[in-house]
Each structure stands twice: as C-alpha cells, then as structure tokens.
Tab-separated table of C-alpha atoms in Angstrom:
chain	number	residue	atom	x	y	z
A	22	UNK	CA	29.236	-11.225	8.120
A	23	UNK	CA	25.971	-13.016	7.381
A	24	UNK	CA	26.388	-13.674	3.690
A	25	UNK	CA	22.654	-13.947	3.230
A	26	UNK	CA	22.335	-10.251	4.025
A	27	UNK	CA	24.361	-9.141	0.985
A	28	UNK	CA	23.038	-9.589	-2.517
A	29	UNK	CA	26.418	-10.579	-3.977
A	30	UNK	CA	26.600	-13.747	-1.930
A	31	UNK	CA	26.273	-16.634	-4.326
A	32	UNK	CA	28.378	-19.209	-2.464
A	33	UNK	CA	26.368	-22.312	-3.194
A	34	UNK	CA	26.204	-25.052	-5.777
A	35	UNK	CA	24.353	-24.666	-9.031
A	36	UNK	CA	26.022	-21.636	-10.614
A	37	UNK	CA	27.458	-23.713	-13.436
A	38	UNK	CA	28.851	-21.560	-16.239
A	39	UNK	CA	28.192	-18.413	-14.248
A	40	UNK	CA	31.030	-19.170	-11.818
A	41	UNK	CA	33.985	-16.915	-12.512
A	42	UNK	CA	37.629	-17.734	-13.116
A	43	UNK	CA	40.691	-15.650	-12.450
A	44	UNK	CA	41.566	-15.913	-16.157
A	45	UNK	CA	39.239	-15.680	-19.180
A	46	UNK	CA	37.420	-18.925	-19.957
A	47	UNK	CA	36.196	-20.284	-23.228
A	48	UNK	CA	32.442	-19.825	-23.380
A	49	UNK	CA	30.700	-22.978	-22.236
A	50	UNK	CA	27.501	-21.965	-23.958
A	51	UNK	CA	26.518	-20.711	-27.384
A	52	UNK	CA	26.499	-16.890	-27.698
A	53	UNK	CA	22.737	-16.875	-28.092
A	54	UNK	CA	22.374	-18.800	-24.828
A	55	UNK	CA	24.195	-16.159	-22.755
A	56	UNK	CA	22.059	-13.657	-20.857
A	57	UNK	CA	25.133	-11.543	-19.986
A	58	UNK	CA	28.883	-11.502	-20.574
A	59	UNK	CA	31.287	-10.109	-17.958
A	60	UNK	CA	34.861	-9.594	-19.164
A	61	UNK	CA	34.366	-12.394	-21.678
A	62	UNK	CA	32.798	-14.768	-19.162
A	63	UNK	CA	29.278	-15.785	-20.272
A	64	UNK	CA	26.380	-16.196	-17.883
A	65	UNK	CA	24.064	-18.874	-19.220
A	66	UNK	CA	20.312	-19.069	-19.131
A	67	UNK	CA	20.625	-22.336	-17.157
A	68	UNK	CA	22.738	-20.608	-14.496
A	69	UNK	CA	20.191	-17.795	-14.294
A	70	UNK	CA	17.314	-20.231	-13.816
A	71	UNK	CA	19.266	-22.072	-11.117
A	72	UNK	CA	19.918	-18.799	-9.293
A	73	UNK	CA	16.246	-17.806	-9.571
A	74	UNK	CA	15.221	-21.126	-8.040
A	75	UNK	CA	17.801	-20.796	-5.276
A	76	UNK	CA	16.945	-17.233	-4.245
A	77	UNK	CA	13.319	-16.839	-5.320
A	78	UNK	CA	14.228	-13.617	-7.135
A	79	UNK	CA	12.964	-12.559	-10.532
A	80	UNK	CA	15.191	-12.850	-13.597
A	81	UNK	CA	16.564	-9.330	-13.447
A	82	UNK	CA	17.447	-9.485	-9.745
A	83	UNK	CA	19.110	-12.901	-10.075
A	84	UNK	CA	21.103	-11.735	-13.104
A	85	UNK	CA	22.529	-8.736	-11.251
A	86	UNK	CA	23.555	-11.047	-8.408
A	87	UNK	CA	25.479	-13.217	-10.866
A	88	UNK	CA	27.115	-10.181	-12.482
A	89	UNK	CA	28.137	-8.812	-9.070
A	90	UNK	CA	29.757	-12.121	-8.207
A	91	UNK	CA	31.753	-12.194	-11.446
A	92	UNK	CA	33.051	-8.671	-10.838
A	93	UNK	CA	34.057	-9.364	-7.248
A	94	UNK	CA	35.752	-12.638	-8.189
A	95	UNK	CA	37.888	-10.842	-10.783
A	96	UNK	CA	38.883	-8.286	-8.173
A	97	UNK	CA	39.732	-11.029	-5.668
A	98	UNK	CA	41.972	-12.676	-8.244
A	99	UNK	CA	43.739	-9.386	-8.921
A	100	UNK	CA	44.420	-9.013	-5.216
A	101	UNK	CA	46.244	-12.330	-5.187
A	102	UNK	CA	43.501	-14.059	-3.278
A	103	UNK	CA	42.640	-16.610	-5.966
A	104	UNK	CA	44.636	-19.145	-7.985
A	105	UNK	CA	43.897	-19.197	-11.738
A	106	UNK	CA	43.729	-22.981	-11.568
A	107	UNK	CA	41.419	-23.371	-8.604
A	108	UNK	CA	37.941	-24.742	-8.994
A	109	UNK	CA	34.690	-22.857	-8.671
A	110	UNK	CA	34.439	-23.267	-4.919
A	111	UNK	CA	37.834	-21.649	-4.453
A	112	UNK	CA	36.699	-18.719	-6.606
A	113	UNK	CA	33.726	-18.209	-4.332
A	114	UNK	CA	35.851	-18.531	-1.215
A	115	UNK	CA	38.261	-15.933	-2.604
A	116	UNK	CA	35.435	-13.443	-2.953
A	117	UNK	CA	34.388	-14.083	0.633
A	118	UNK	CA	37.952	-13.660	1.920
A	119	UNK	CA	38.358	-10.436	-0.029
A	120	UNK	CA	35.157	-9.015	1.426
A	121	UNK	CA	36.205	-10.039	4.932
A	122	UNK	CA	39.624	-8.389	4.547
A	123	UNK	CA	38.840	-5.302	2.498
A	124	UNK	CA	35.289	-4.374	3.392
A	125	UNK	CA	34.118	-5.806	6.706
A	126	UNK	CA	36.653	-3.897	8.860
A	127	UNK	CA	35.205	-0.682	7.418
A	128	UNK	CA	31.597	-1.625	8.172
A	129	UNK	CA	31.567	-1.716	11.951
A	130	UNK	CA	29.100	0.419	13.839
A	131	UNK	CA	31.962	2.534	15.183
A	132	UNK	CA	33.270	3.169	11.656
A	133	UNK	CA	30.303	5.366	10.696
A	134	UNK	CA	31.891	8.830	10.246
A	135	UNK	CA	30.694	11.742	12.354
A	136	UNK	CA	29.813	13.829	9.263
A	137	UNK	CA	27.349	11.103	8.210
A	138	UNK	CA	25.833	11.011	11.688
A	139	UNK	CA	25.637	14.789	11.892
A	140	UNK	CA	23.849	14.986	8.555
A	141	UNK	CA	21.223	12.546	9.855
A	142	UNK	CA	20.948	14.523	13.092
A	143	UNK	CA	20.355	17.785	11.232
A	144	UNK	CA	17.683	16.213	9.032
A	145	UNK	CA	15.938	14.814	12.110
A	146	UNK	CA	16.677	17.713	14.453
A	147	UNK	CA	13.004	18.155	15.299
A	148	UNK	CA	13.022	14.685	16.855
A	149	UNK	CA	15.818	15.741	19.234
A	150	UNK	CA	15.088	19.414	19.877
A	151	UNK	CA	11.434	20.321	20.299
A	152	UNK	CA	8.924	21.968	22.628
A	153	UNK	CA	5.992	20.108	24.181
A	154	UNK	CA	4.375	17.965	21.507
A	155	UNK	CA	0.753	16.908	21.784
A	156	UNK	CA	-0.254	13.772	19.924
A	157	UNK	CA	-3.770	14.204	18.590
A	158	UNK	CA	-6.327	12.356	16.528
A	159	UNK	CA	-7.600	14.864	14.018
A	160	UNK	CA	-10.765	15.135	11.949
A	161	UNK	CA	-10.527	17.791	9.249
A	162	UNK	CA	-12.427	19.376	6.400
A	163	UNK	CA	-9.710	21.020	4.345
A	164	UNK	CA	-10.121	24.251	2.427
A	165	UNK	CA	-6.948	26.204	1.779
A	166	UNK	CA	-6.350	29.886	1.170
A	167	UNK	CA	-7.421	29.783	-2.505
A	168	UNK	CA	-10.770	28.025	-2.083
A	169	UNK	CA	-13.678	30.069	-3.419
A	170	UNK	CA	-16.499	31.292	-1.203
A	171	UNK	CA	-19.184	28.759	-2.190
A	172	UNK	CA	-17.154	25.561	-1.649
A	173	UNK	CA	-15.697	27.115	1.526
A	174	UNK	CA	-19.211	27.694	2.836
A	175	UNK	CA	-20.110	24.073	2.034
A	176	UNK	CA	-16.986	22.901	3.891
A	177	UNK	CA	-17.941	25.040	6.883
A	178	UNK	CA	-21.449	23.557	6.963
A	179	UNK	CA	-19.947	20.046	6.888
A	180	UNK	CA	-17.589	20.943	9.740
A	181	UNK	CA	-20.437	22.398	11.836
A	182	UNK	CA	-22.519	19.257	11.273
A	183	UNK	CA	-19.529	17.091	12.243
A	184	UNK	CA	-18.962	19.104	15.401
A	185	UNK	CA	-22.626	18.711	16.382
A	186	UNK	CA	-22.490	14.987	15.683
A	187	UNK	CA	-19.402	14.518	17.877
A	188	UNK	CA	-21.049	16.380	20.734
A	189	UNK	CA	-24.114	14.147	20.586
A	190	UNK	CA	-22.164	10.937	19.891
A	191	UNK	CA	-18.867	11.281	21.783
A	192	UNK	CA	-16.410	8.575	20.623
A	193	UNK	CA	-15.057	6.241	23.293
A	194	UNK	CA	-11.432	6.302	22.072
A	195	UNK	CA	-9.077	8.066	19.658
A	196	UNK	CA	-9.456	5.135	17.241
A	197	UNK	CA	-13.233	5.454	17.313
A	198	UNK	CA	-12.830	9.204	16.838
A	199	UNK	CA	-10.718	8.711	13.694
A	200	UNK	CA	-13.008	5.946	12.393
A	201	UNK	CA	-15.772	8.500	11.931
A	202	UNK	CA	-14.036	9.722	8.771
A	203	UNK	CA	-14.571	6.261	7.238
A	204	UNK	CA	-18.320	6.322	7.776
A	205	UNK	CA	-20.090	6.832	4.417
A	206	UNK	CA	-21.914	10.008	5.508
A	207	UNK	CA	-18.690	11.815	6.398
A	208	UNK	CA	-16.463	10.181	3.805
A	209	UNK	CA	-18.714	11.474	1.032
A	210	UNK	CA	-18.318	14.971	2.471
A	211	UNK	CA	-14.518	14.674	2.412
A	212	UNK	CA	-13.898	14.510	6.133
A	213	UNK	CA	-10.278	13.352	6.611
A	214	UNK	CA	-8.504	11.870	9.610
A	215	UNK	CA	-4.898	11.907	10.783
A	216	UNK	CA	-2.838	11.207	13.888
A	217	UNK	CA	0.159	13.431	14.512
A	218	UNK	CA	2.306	15.276	17.045
A	219	UNK	CA	1.464	18.984	17.013
A	220	UNK	CA	3.829	21.672	18.256
A	221	UNK	CA	2.773	25.284	18.651
A	222	UNK	CA	3.225	26.024	14.950
A	223	UNK	CA	3.937	22.729	13.149
A	224	UNK	CA	2.940	20.673	11.296
A	225	UNK	CA	-0.200	22.836	11.345
A	226	UNK	CA	0.165	26.579	11.792
A	227	UNK	CA	-0.281	28.402	15.089
A	228	UNK	CA	-4.012	28.928	14.533
A	229	UNK	CA	-4.330	25.164	15.107
A	230	UNK	CA	-1.357	24.689	17.427
A	231	UNK	CA	-2.489	27.210	20.031
A	232	UNK	CA	-5.823	25.419	20.498
A	233	UNK	CA	-4.227	21.952	20.548
A	234	UNK	CA	-1.815	23.161	23.253
A	235	UNK	CA	-4.773	23.593	25.631
A	236	UNK	CA	-5.460	19.840	25.635
A	237	UNK	CA	-4.229	18.234	28.848
A	238	UNK	CA	-5.280	14.598	29.012
A	239	UNK	CA	-7.068	11.612	27.421
A	240	UNK	CA	-10.529	12.428	26.167
A	241	UNK	CA	-9.914	16.176	25.890
A	242	UNK	CA	-11.276	17.446	22.592
A	243	UNK	CA	-10.999	20.879	21.034
A	244	UNK	CA	-13.961	22.879	19.826
A	245	UNK	CA	-14.219	23.337	16.086
A	246	UNK	CA	-11.053	25.125	14.947
A	247	UNK	CA	-11.353	27.500	12.001
A	248	UNK	CA	-7.966	27.926	10.317
A	249	UNK	CA	-6.552	28.925	6.967
A	250	UNK	CA	-5.994	25.232	6.186
A	251	UNK	CA	-9.621	24.347	6.910
A	252	UNK	CA	-11.776	23.207	9.817
A	253	UNK	CA	-10.369	20.851	12.425
A	254	UNK	CA	-11.388	18.999	15.580
A	255	UNK	CA	-8.549	17.443	17.614
A	256	UNK	CA	-8.651	14.840	20.397
A	257	UNK	CA	-5.795	14.286	22.867
A	258	UNK	CA	-3.927	10.960	22.555
A	259	UNK	CA	-0.612	11.494	24.366
A	260	UNK	CA	2.244	13.970	24.581
A	261	UNK	CA	6.017	14.293	24.634
A	262	UNK	CA	7.699	16.717	26.992
A	263	UNK	CA	10.140	19.320	25.680
A	264	UNK	CA	13.572	17.933	24.732
A	265	UNK	CA	16.927	19.408	23.775
A	266	UNK	CA	19.250	16.510	22.891
A	267	UNK	CA	22.622	17.596	21.509
A	268	UNK	CA	24.404	15.817	18.666
A	269	UNK	CA	26.942	14.391	21.113
A	270	UNK	CA	24.147	12.959	23.255
A	271	UNK	CA	22.351	11.532	20.232
A	272	UNK	CA	25.424	10.040	18.506
A	273	UNK	CA	25.081	6.477	19.835
A	274	UNK	CA	21.357	6.409	19.148
A	275	UNK	CA	21.977	7.578	15.603
A	276	UNK	CA	24.606	4.875	15.055
A	277	UNK	CA	22.089	2.210	16.061
A	278	UNK	CA	19.398	3.650	13.825
A	279	UNK	CA	21.411	3.911	10.615
A	280	UNK	CA	24.032	1.145	10.995
A	281	UNK	CA	22.366	-1.452	8.769
A	282	UNK	CA	21.352	1.035	6.070
A	283	UNK	CA	24.857	2.526	6.096
A	284	UNK	CA	26.440	-0.940	5.732
A	285	UNK	CA	24.263	-1.648	2.706
A	286	UNK	CA	25.149	1.664	1.064
A	287	UNK	CA	28.859	1.023	1.629
A	288	UNK	CA	28.626	-2.397	0.034
A	289	UNK	CA	26.830	-1.005	-3.018
A	290	UNK	CA	29.504	1.653	-3.380
A	291	UNK	CA	32.167	-1.057	-3.095
A	292	UNK	CA	30.484	-3.192	-5.760
A	293	UNK	CA	30.120	-0.204	-8.096
A	294	UNK	CA	33.828	0.564	-7.704
A	295	UNK	CA	34.631	-3.034	-8.588
A	296	UNK	CA	32.494	-2.726	-11.716
A	297	UNK	CA	34.284	0.420	-12.898
A	298	UNK	CA	37.101	-0.969	-15.089
A	299	UNK	CA	35.182	-3.954	-16.440
A	300	UNK	CA	33.208	-4.469	-19.610
A	301	UNK	CA	29.683	-5.761	-19.001
A	302	UNK	CA	27.145	-6.797	-21.609
A	303	UNK	CA	23.619	-7.596	-20.525
A	304	UNK	CA	20.853	-8.903	-22.788
A	305	UNK	CA	17.498	-8.037	-21.172
A	306	UNK	CA	15.581	-9.426	-24.144
A	307	UNK	CA	16.914	-12.878	-23.283
A	308	UNK	CA	15.710	-12.827	-19.683
A	309	UNK	CA	13.334	-15.668	-19.083
A	310	UNK	CA	9.806	-14.908	-17.958
A	311	UNK	CA	9.641	-18.236	-16.140
A	312	UNK	CA	8.855	-17.937	-12.425
A	313	UNK	CA	11.199	-19.622	-9.961
A	314	UNK	CA	9.918	-22.945	-8.697
C-alpha cells in the first residue's frame, strides 16, 4: 500500500516525543507543552510543528495524524507485533506490518461486498437504465407555479425578447449559446443557463421533455417552450441512446468507480475501532497558529 495515501502514515524522522511506545512512557515534555495526550503518552508542540512542516497540513490535521499513529501503535503492540524495548523506528514498522496483515487483505477491489455495490447501483440506476437522453444547452427564465401574474408577465416578455434575439443572432456553438446568459442585458433580466441530459420527463417535466425530444442533431434549437417551471429555449449538444444495464453487467464498472473511496472509508472505520478503548485528551487551545514552512 502507498503509505502516502493514508493519513495515519507517519513513518519518517522528526516525530520526537510523539512517537509511541508499547508501554507507557514518562512524559518528555512539561504538561503545559503537550497539545494532546494519548493513553498517557504526550504529544509535544515541537512534534506537532515538525509534522506540520513535513506534511504541509494545518495544526489540527497534523495533530489528528499524530493521534492516529499513537492509537495504531498501541494496537500493534497488543497484537504482539512490537517489542516494548524497541526504538521509535520499530514502533512505526510495527504499525505498518499490522496494517499490511490486518487491513490490506480486506481492501482489495474484489473484497468490496455486493450489497455495497448494489446500493451504489440503485442510487445511480438512472445512469444504467434510461431512455434516449438528449444533451442540451438551455437558456431559461424561471417562474414557478406560485409566481404572481405581474412578475410572470415580465418573465414572459423577457423570454420573448430572448427568443427574438436568438433568431436574429444565431449562436455558432452551444458554448456561445450558453454565454448569452452572461451578457449584461440578459443577466440583469435573470436569464439562466445550464447544460444537461433531458429524458422525456426528467430533470424537467414532460412539457419540456417532449419538445427537447424533437431535436435530432447539432444546431437544432427548440422554439420558446412555455412550461410550469418557466420559459426555456434548448439547443442540441449530443445524445445517449437508450440503455438497460443490469447490476450484474455493471458490477465491474462499479468496483472501479468506488474502489478508492471504499478503501478510505474502511481505513477510517478501522482507525475509529482502534480508538474505541483508549483515552484521548486533546487541547485545541494549545494548537499553534504558525503556518508550516
């Protein structure tokens, strides 16, 4: 495992008093100098500054890294993977060996359980099972069902003026089409732009989807659409054909997509379990405001 990818990896010189032992140590610093104490082991301000310089993290992030290391080192010692008399480097190596033995075999891509994959599939089902989707650039003047008559009439006038402008100044590309919303004249009148894939009835309702479905190729543009959500003009960008990909067919793709995020979540769960039986004191008021150099 690339140790730099996990925030508990502190296997380098410069930890000083923050390095853990398999048995309680006498504090090497005065109580007021400690920024945290883990099972009686103090973490000094000097060790925190060294870790900030090494990693570039702020004080809080560096402190949690040091605390994580202390917790994991204690667990490694309890598993018989560290000698109470070994030096600091052996303590660090014990943590690494413990992670390699206990955690890494459970973090392979193939170890991701099907229930986890299925949950992701269900949340993203629309990406796997969908009708024809038309990608459009969209210019809109939004109203909504509760807008009163006068502001709705003003929105309609803006939309009619926008439609006339587009007919007399046809944009050369979807990007140019969307850029119109950033022009001061239209921005002041609350013309909004978006780019999205539209099905027959989502994300916009069918009163928009039915018109968008008539677009066939680049450059095609709808007439002004009057819908409950407001007034819209859509321009064709691309499309995706209908798909119906089953969970079994999508499983490998899902593994690739979530593997790294799943590994990180498993490590955090592992570190939290290690923290469970231990007493931790942190002193946020002692965190230095000094930036790492």
